[in-house]
Coordinates of C-alpha atoms in Angstrom, one line a residue:
M58 CA -38.6 21.0 9.3
V59 CA -40.5 21.5 6.0
K60 CA -38.7 24.1 3.8
G61 CA -39.0 25.6 0.3
K62 CA -41.6 27.4 -1.7
I63 CA -44.6 25.5 -3.1
T64 CA -43.9 25.6 -6.9
K65 CA -46.7 23.3 -8.2
L66 CA -50.2 22.3 -7.4
S67 CA -52.1 19.8 -9.5
V68 CA -55.6 18.3 -9.0
S69 CA -57.3 15.3 -10.6
D70 CA -60.9 14.0 -10.8
V71 CA -60.6 10.4 -9.7
R72 CA -63.7 8.2 -9.7
F73 CA -64.5 4.6 -8.9
P74 CA -67.6 3.0 -10.3
T75 CA -68.9 1.7 -6.9
S76 CA -72.5 2.2 -7.9
L77 CA -72.4 -0.8 -10.2
E78 CA -72.4 -3.1 -7.2
Q79 CA -74.3 -0.9 -4.8
H80 CA -71.3 -0.3 -2.6
G81 CA -72.0 2.7 -0.4
S82 CA -75.7 2.9 -1.1
D83 CA -78.0 4.4 1.5
A84 CA -81.5 5.8 1.7
M85 CA -80.5 9.2 0.2
H86 CA -77.5 8.3 -1.9
T87 CA -78.6 5.2 -3.9
D88 CA -76.0 5.1 -6.6
P89 CA -72.7 6.6 -5.3
D90 CA -69.5 6.4 -7.4
Y91 CA -66.9 6.9 -4.7
S92 CA -64.6 9.7 -5.9
V93 CA -61.9 12.2 -4.9
A94 CA -60.6 15.5 -6.0
Y95 CA -56.9 14.5 -5.6
V96 CA -54.3 17.2 -5.0
V97 CA -50.5 17.0 -5.3
I98 CA -48.3 19.9 -4.2
E99 CA -44.6 20.1 -4.7
T100 CA -41.9 22.3 -3.2
E101 CA -38.8 23.7 -5.0
G102 CA -36.8 21.0 -3.2
G103 CA -38.9 18.2 -4.8
L104 CA -40.8 17.2 -1.7
K105 CA -44.4 16.3 -2.4
G106 CA -47.6 16.4 -0.4
Y107 CA -50.8 14.6 -1.2
G108 CA -54.3 15.6 -0.3
L109 CA -57.9 14.7 -1.2
T110 CA -61.5 15.4 -0.5
F111 CA -64.3 12.9 -1.0
T112 CA -67.3 13.1 -3.3
L113 CA -69.9 10.7 -4.8
G114 CA -69.1 11.1 -8.5
K115 CA -71.0 13.8 -10.3
G116 CA -69.8 17.2 -9.2
T117 CA -66.3 16.2 -8.5
E118 CA -65.3 18.4 -11.5
I119 CA -66.8 21.4 -9.6
V120 CA -64.5 20.7 -6.6
V121 CA -61.6 20.4 -9.0
C122 CA -62.4 23.9 -10.4
A123 CA -62.6 25.2 -6.8
V124 CA -59.2 23.8 -6.0
Q125 CA -57.8 25.4 -9.2
A126 CA -59.3 28.7 -8.1
L127 CA -57.5 28.4 -4.7
S128 CA -54.2 27.4 -6.2
S129 CA -53.1 31.0 -6.8
L130 CA -53.2 31.4 -3.0
V131 CA -50.9 28.5 -2.5
I132 CA -48.3 28.5 -5.3
G133 CA -45.3 30.6 -4.4
K134 CA -45.9 30.4 -0.6
D135 CA -43.0 29.3 1.5
S136 CA -43.9 26.0 3.2
E137 CA -42.0 26.8 6.4
E138 CA -43.8 30.1 6.7
I139 CA -47.1 28.3 6.3
V140 CA -46.6 25.9 9.1
N141 CA -45.1 28.6 11.3
D142 CA -48.4 30.6 11.0
F143 CA -50.8 27.9 10.0
R144 CA -53.8 29.8 11.4
S145 CA -53.2 32.6 8.9
F146 CA -52.8 30.3 6.0
Y147 CA -56.1 28.5 6.9
R148 CA -57.8 31.9 7.0
L149 CA -56.2 32.8 3.7
L150 CA -57.8 29.8 2.0
T151 CA -61.2 30.0 3.8
S152 CA -61.7 33.7 4.0
D153 CA -60.5 35.1 0.6
G154 CA -62.4 38.3 0.1
Q155 CA -64.1 37.0 -3.1
M156 CA -64.0 33.2 -2.8
R157 CA -65.6 33.2 0.7
W158 CA -68.9 34.5 -0.9
L159 CA -69.3 30.9 -2.3
G160 CA -69.3 29.6 1.3
P161 CA -68.2 30.9 3.6
E162 CA -66.5 27.9 5.1
K163 CA -69.0 25.4 3.7
G164 CA -69.8 23.5 0.6
V165 CA -67.6 23.1 -2.4
V166 CA -65.1 25.8 -1.4
Q167 CA -64.6 24.2 2.0
L168 CA -64.2 20.7 0.4
A169 CA -61.6 22.3 -2.0
A170 CA -59.8 24.0 0.9
A171 CA -59.7 20.7 2.8
A172 CA -58.1 18.9 -0.1
V173 CA -55.3 21.6 -0.3
L174 CA -54.8 21.7 3.4
N175 CA -54.7 17.9 3.7
A176 CA -51.8 18.0 1.1
V177 CA -50.0 20.7 3.2
W178 CA -50.3 18.6 6.4
D179 CA -49.1 15.5 4.5
L180 CA -46.1 17.6 3.2
W181 CA -45.3 18.7 6.8
A182 CA -45.5 15.2 8.3
R183 CA -43.3 13.8 5.5
A184 CA -40.7 16.5 6.1
E185 CA -40.6 15.7 9.8
G186 CA -40.4 11.9 9.0
K187 CA -43.5 11.1 11.1
P188 CA -47.0 9.8 10.5
L189 CA -49.4 12.7 10.9
W190 CA -50.8 11.4 14.2
K191 CA -47.3 11.3 15.7
L192 CA -46.6 14.8 14.4
L193 CA -49.7 16.0 16.3
V194 CA -49.0 14.0 19.4
D195 CA -45.4 15.3 19.7
M196 CA -46.3 18.9 19.0
D197 CA -46.1 21.4 21.8
P198 CA -49.7 22.5 22.9
E199 CA -48.9 26.1 22.1
K200 CA -47.8 25.2 18.5
L201 CA -50.8 23.0 18.0
I202 CA -53.2 25.7 19.2
S203 CA -51.6 28.1 16.7
C204 CA -52.9 26.0 13.9
I205 CA -56.6 26.5 14.9
D206 CA -58.8 29.3 13.9
F207 CA -60.9 30.1 17.0
R208 CA -63.0 32.8 15.3
Y209 CA -66.7 32.2 15.9
I210 CA -66.2 29.6 18.6
T211 CA -64.7 31.4 21.6
D212 CA -68.2 31.5 23.3
A213 CA -67.8 27.7 23.5
L214 CA -64.0 27.2 23.7
T215 CA -61.3 29.8 24.3
E216 CA -57.7 29.3 23.4
K217 CA -56.9 29.1 27.1
E218 CA -59.4 26.4 27.6
A219 CA -58.0 24.5 24.7
L220 CA -54.5 24.8 26.0
D221 CA -55.6 23.6 29.4
I222 CA -57.2 20.5 27.8
L223 CA -53.9 19.7 26.0
R224 CA -51.7 20.3 29.0
K225 CA -53.9 18.2 31.3
A226 CA -53.8 15.3 28.7
R227 CA -50.0 15.2 28.9
D228 CA -50.4 12.9 31.9
G229 CA -50.4 9.3 30.6
K230 CA -49.7 10.2 26.9
C231 CA -46.8 7.8 26.6
K232 CA -48.8 5.0 28.1
R233 CA -51.7 5.6 25.8
E234 CA -49.4 5.8 22.8
E235 CA -47.9 2.4 23.7
H236 CA -51.4 1.0 24.1
M237 CA -52.4 2.2 20.6
L238 CA -49.2 0.8 19.1
K239 CA -49.9 -2.6 20.6
E240 CA -53.7 -2.9 20.5
G241 CA -54.9 -0.3 17.9
Y242 CA -58.0 2.0 18.0
P243 CA -61.4 0.2 18.2
A244 CA -63.4 0.2 14.9
Y245 CA -66.9 -0.7 13.7
T246 CA -67.9 -1.9 10.3
T247 CA -70.5 -0.5 7.9
S248 CA -69.5 -2.9 5.0
C249 CA -72.1 -5.5 5.7
A250 CA -75.3 -3.7 5.4
W251 CA -75.5 -1.1 2.6
I252 CA -79.1 -0.4 1.8
G253 CA -78.7 -1.8 -1.8
Y254 CA -77.4 -5.2 -0.6
P255 CA -79.9 -8.1 -0.8
D256 CA -80.4 -10.2 2.4
E257 CA -78.2 -13.0 1.3
Q258 CA -75.3 -10.7 0.7
L259 CA -75.8 -9.0 4.0
K260 CA -75.8 -12.4 5.8
Q261 CA -72.7 -13.5 3.9
L262 CA -70.8 -10.4 4.8
C263 CA -71.9 -10.4 8.4
S264 CA -70.8 -14.0 8.9
K265 CA -67.4 -13.1 7.4
A266 CA -67.1 -10.1 9.7
L267 CA -68.0 -12.1 12.8
S268 CA -65.4 -14.7 11.9
E269 CA -62.8 -11.8 11.7
G270 CA -63.7 -10.6 15.2
W271 CA -65.9 -7.7 14.5
T272 CA -68.2 -6.8 17.4
R273 CA -69.7 -3.5 16.3
F274 CA -72.0 -3.2 13.2
K275 CA -73.9 -0.4 11.4
V276 CA -76.9 -0.9 9.2
K277 CA -78.4 1.6 6.7
V278 CA -82.0 2.5 7.2
G279 CA -84.6 5.0 6.1
A280 CA -86.0 3.9 2.7
D281 CA -88.8 1.5 3.9
L282 CA -89.8 0.8 7.4
S283 CA -90.7 -2.9 6.8
D284 CA -87.4 -3.4 5.1
D285 CA -85.6 -1.8 8.0
I286 CA -87.3 -4.0 10.6
R287 CA -86.5 -7.1 8.6
R288 CA -82.8 -6.2 8.0
C289 CA -82.2 -5.0 11.6
R290 CA -83.8 -8.2 12.9
L291 CA -81.6 -10.2 10.6
L292 CA -78.5 -8.5 11.7
R293 CA -79.3 -8.5 15.4
E294 CA -80.1 -12.2 15.2
M295 CA -76.8 -12.9 13.5
I296 CA -74.6 -10.8 15.9
G297 CA -76.5 -11.7 19.1
P298 CA -77.7 -9.5 22.0
D299 CA -74.3 -8.5 23.3
K300 CA -72.6 -6.9 20.3
T301 CA -73.2 -3.3 19.3
L302 CA -75.6 -2.2 16.6
M303 CA -76.0 1.3 15.1
I304 CA -78.4 2.6 12.5
D305 CA -77.9 5.3 9.9
A306 CA -80.6 7.1 8.0
N307 CA -78.4 9.5 6.0
Q308 CA -80.7 12.5 6.5
R309 CA -83.8 10.8 5.2
W310 CA -86.5 12.0 7.6
D311 CA -88.3 15.0 9.0
V312 CA -88.0 15.5 12.7
A313 CA -91.3 13.9 13.8
E314 CA -90.9 11.1 11.2
A315 CA -87.4 10.4 12.6
I316 CA -88.7 10.0 16.1
E317 CA -91.6 7.8 15.1
W318 CA -89.5 5.6 12.7
V319 CA -86.7 5.0 15.2
S320 CA -89.2 4.2 17.9
R321 CA -90.3 1.3 15.8
L322 CA -86.7 0.0 15.7
V323 CA -86.0 0.2 19.5
E324 CA -86.4 -3.6 19.9
F325 CA -83.1 -4.0 18.1
K326 CA -81.3 -1.9 20.7
P327 CA -79.4 0.5 18.4
L328 CA -76.7 2.5 20.2
W329 CA -77.3 5.5 18.0
I330 CA -79.3 6.8 15.1
E331 CA -77.0 8.6 12.7
E332 CA -78.0 11.6 10.6
P333 CA -81.7 11.2 11.3
T334 CA -82.6 14.5 9.5
S335 CA -81.2 17.5 7.6
P336 CA -77.5 18.0 8.7
D337 CA -78.3 21.7 8.9
D338 CA -81.2 21.3 11.4
I339 CA -79.5 21.8 14.8
L340 CA -82.8 22.3 16.7
G341 CA -84.3 19.3 14.9
H342 CA -81.4 17.1 16.0
A343 CA -81.9 18.5 19.6
A344 CA -85.6 17.6 19.5
I345 CA -84.9 14.1 18.2
A346 CA -82.1 13.6 20.8
K347 CA -84.5 14.6 23.6
A348 CA -87.3 12.3 22.4
L349 CA -85.0 9.3 21.9
A350 CA -83.0 9.6 25.1
P351 CA -85.6 7.7 27.3
L352 CA -85.3 4.8 24.8
G353 CA -81.6 4.6 25.3
I354 CA -80.8 5.7 21.7
G355 CA -78.3 8.5 21.1
V356 CA -78.1 10.8 18.1
A357 CA -74.8 10.8 16.1
T358 CA -74.0 13.3 13.3
G359 CA -71.3 15.2 11.7
E360 CA -70.2 13.7 8.4
Q361 CA -72.0 16.5 6.5
C362 CA -71.6 19.2 9.2
H363 CA -70.2 22.2 7.4
N364 CA -67.8 23.6 9.9
R365 CA -66.7 24.1 13.5
V366 CA -69.5 26.6 14.1
M367 CA -72.2 24.1 13.4
F368 CA -70.5 21.6 15.7
K369 CA -70.4 24.3 18.3
Q370 CA -74.1 24.7 18.1
L371 CA -74.8 21.0 18.1
L372 CA -72.8 20.6 21.3
Q373 CA -74.3 23.7 23.0
S374 CA -77.8 22.5 22.3
Q375 CA -77.2 18.9 23.4
A376 CA -78.3 17.8 20.0
L377 CA -75.9 14.8 19.7
R378 CA -74.4 12.2 21.9
F379 CA -71.7 11.2 19.4
V380 CA -69.6 13.6 17.4
Q381 CA -68.7 12.3 13.9
I382 CA -65.9 14.3 12.5
D383 CA -64.9 14.0 8.8
S384 CA -61.4 14.5 7.5
C385 CA -62.5 16.1 4.3
R386 CA -65.8 17.8 5.0
L387 CA -64.3 20.2 7.5
G388 CA -61.3 22.4 6.8
S389 CA -58.7 19.6 7.2
V390 CA -56.8 18.9 10.3
N391 CA -57.0 22.5 11.4
E392 CA -60.7 22.6 11.8
N393 CA -61.0 19.1 13.1
L394 CA -58.6 20.0 15.9
A395 CA -61.1 22.6 17.0
V396 CA -63.9 20.1 17.0
L397 CA -62.0 17.5 18.9
L398 CA -61.2 20.1 21.6
M399 CA -64.8 21.3 21.8
A400 CA -66.1 17.7 22.1
E401 CA -63.7 17.1 25.0
K402 CA -64.9 20.2 26.8
F403 CA -68.5 19.2 26.4
Q404 CA -67.6 15.6 27.2
V405 CA -69.1 14.1 24.1
P406 CA -67.3 11.1 22.6
V407 CA -65.9 11.3 19.1
C408 CA -66.7 8.5 16.7
P409 CA -65.4 9.6 13.2
H410 CA -67.1 9.1 9.9
A411 CA -64.9 7.1 7.5
G412 CA -65.2 4.9 4.4
G413 CA -65.5 6.4 0.9
V414 CA -62.1 6.8 -0.8
G415 CA -59.3 7.5 1.6
L416 CA -61.4 8.6 4.6
C417 CA -60.3 5.7 6.7
E418 CA -56.7 6.4 5.8
L419 CA -57.0 10.0 6.9
V420 CA -59.3 9.9 9.9
Q421 CA -57.3 7.2 11.7
H422 CA -54.6 9.8 12.4
L423 CA -57.1 12.2 13.9
I424 CA -58.7 9.7 16.2
L425 CA -55.4 8.4 17.4
F426 CA -54.4 11.9 18.3
D427 CA -57.7 12.4 20.1
Y428 CA -57.2 9.4 22.3
I429 CA -53.5 9.9 23.0
A430 CA -53.4 13.7 23.4
V431 CA -56.9 15.0 24.0
S432 CA -59.6 12.8 25.5
G433 CA -57.5 9.9 26.9
S434 CA -60.7 7.8 26.8
L435 CA -62.0 4.9 24.8
E436 CA -65.4 4.8 26.5
N437 CA -68.2 4.8 23.9
R438 CA -65.7 5.5 21.2
M439 CA -65.0 3.8 18.0
C440 CA -64.0 4.7 14.4
E441 CA -66.0 3.7 11.3
Y442 CA -64.4 1.2 8.9
V443 CA -65.5 0.4 5.4
D444 CA -63.7 -2.3 3.4
H445 CA -63.6 -0.6 0.0
L446 CA -60.8 0.8 -2.2
H447 CA -57.9 0.7 0.2
E448 CA -55.8 -1.1 -2.3
H449 CA -55.5 2.1 -4.3
F450 CA -53.3 3.8 -1.6
T451 CA -49.6 3.4 -1.1
N452 CA -50.1 3.1 2.7
P453 CA -53.5 1.6 3.2
V454 CA -55.1 1.2 6.6
V455 CA -54.2 -1.9 8.7
I456 CA -57.0 -3.5 10.6
K457 CA -56.1 -6.1 13.3
N458 CA -58.7 -7.6 15.6
A459 CA -61.2 -5.1 14.5
S460 CA -59.0 -2.1 15.4
Y461 CA -57.0 0.5 13.4
M462 CA -53.3 -0.1 13.9
P463 CA -51.4 3.2 13.9
P464 CA -49.7 4.1 10.6
K465 CA -45.9 4.0 10.7
N466 CA -44.9 5.7 7.4
P467 CA -44.4 9.5 7.3
G468 CA -47.3 11.6 6.1
Y469 CA -51.1 11.6 6.2
S470 CA -51.6 8.3 4.4
T471 CA -53.1 10.3 1.5
E472 CA -50.9 9.2 -1.4
M473 CA -52.7 7.1 -4.1
K474 CA -50.9 4.7 -6.3
D475 CA -50.0 6.4 -9.6
D476 CA -51.5 3.7 -11.7
S477 CA -54.8 3.7 -9.8
A478 CA -55.2 7.4 -10.0
K479 CA -54.4 7.4 -13.7
R480 CA -56.7 4.4 -14.6
H481 CA -59.6 5.9 -12.7
Q482 CA -59.2 9.5 -13.8
F483 CA -62.5 10.8 -15.1
P484 CA -63.6 10.9 -17.8
D485 CA -60.6 9.6 -19.9
G486 CA -59.0 7.0 -17.6
E487 CA -58.8 3.4 -18.8
V488 CA -61.5 2.2 -16.4
W489 CA -64.0 4.7 -17.6
R490 CA -63.2 4.2 -21.3
E491 CA -63.8 0.5 -20.9
L492 CA -67.1 1.0 -19.0
R493 CA -68.4 3.3 -21.8
A494 CA -67.3 0.9 -24.5
S495 CA -69.2 -1.9 -22.7
R496 CA -72.2 0.4 -22.2
R497 CA -72.2 -0.2 -18.5
V498 CA -72.1 3.6 -18.1
Q499 CA -73.0 6.4 -20.4

């Protein structure tokens, strides 16, 4: 059991210059520098927990300031008392009487809370000697439910309903866990078709992915229709008619524009259109979902969904066919648990958002838990994978046969290599000093 007061919390601005090679580029985010606000907490006994939240470069310093503002709510707290009443600690961070004015439970303050909470979950899992997914799978349903804040969502999911879901899923848990340990959780790749990649690079990366056994591919769309048609045709011709293709507009369109644009891409048989419009427009997503359903195209969204309340409304309004949780956008594991349980009640498959810096490392734990202990299903389910920056983590993801293999080391897979974090610290780390000296960045 985790024990001891939290005596120290540090946070760093760590950035990777991915924009130089157009990694991560899409229709709305054309020059991302994948970055994290990286949090380390330490107890009086010397145990450390590592957490992060993902950003795209500029503005990471704002998240760092928000983490520092929350630190006074964390330092001095007893770690055992936190996990014994995790719901109260979650509310402490997300509902502070002054800080919540900056949200509430959305934007920078929620990203900061996620980073801190991710570190606490990592600390807890390390103390128990288990990877986070196993900590969750082995947890009593009542204990797990006590980690969730049900405020604002009881009209969609009550505590009793959530408990019933977890208790029902006990049947077959051991068998599903064995299946994951042997086969892994199915993944899809986004690495081939960032919007800034030229066609030759797309073809090269797609060929490599096919040779490695990938069968599910996502392509970025939304900047130019003729480009989208060409690139989707290129990818579909390479992967053939039987493999799965998804498209992602990253919030580029208005509602009517989304319907018209995606209708022009129907010949390529995309399984879903991801983030077709503003992530805040629940009714817009519902209208798009209704219009595209006869074409066999579902709507997927969630990576920039602020909180469990928005997911509740998306599910209630039948605005999405695929739920895309994010390990750092929502309030860490606590809030993601609420969304996984709501998705199960509404019978909507969860296909997490990943990529960035560390998102694959984190979200693999959540989706393993979902399959083993909540949904018990792999139908229409897969987890995003992006082949960038894993080498900077002490326990990077392991992909085998296009599937996530369950992590075995204790914790939440959030710890970065010390040298990587120091070299990429912004603005004075070695990498950024060298880039400024060579005038590759200002």
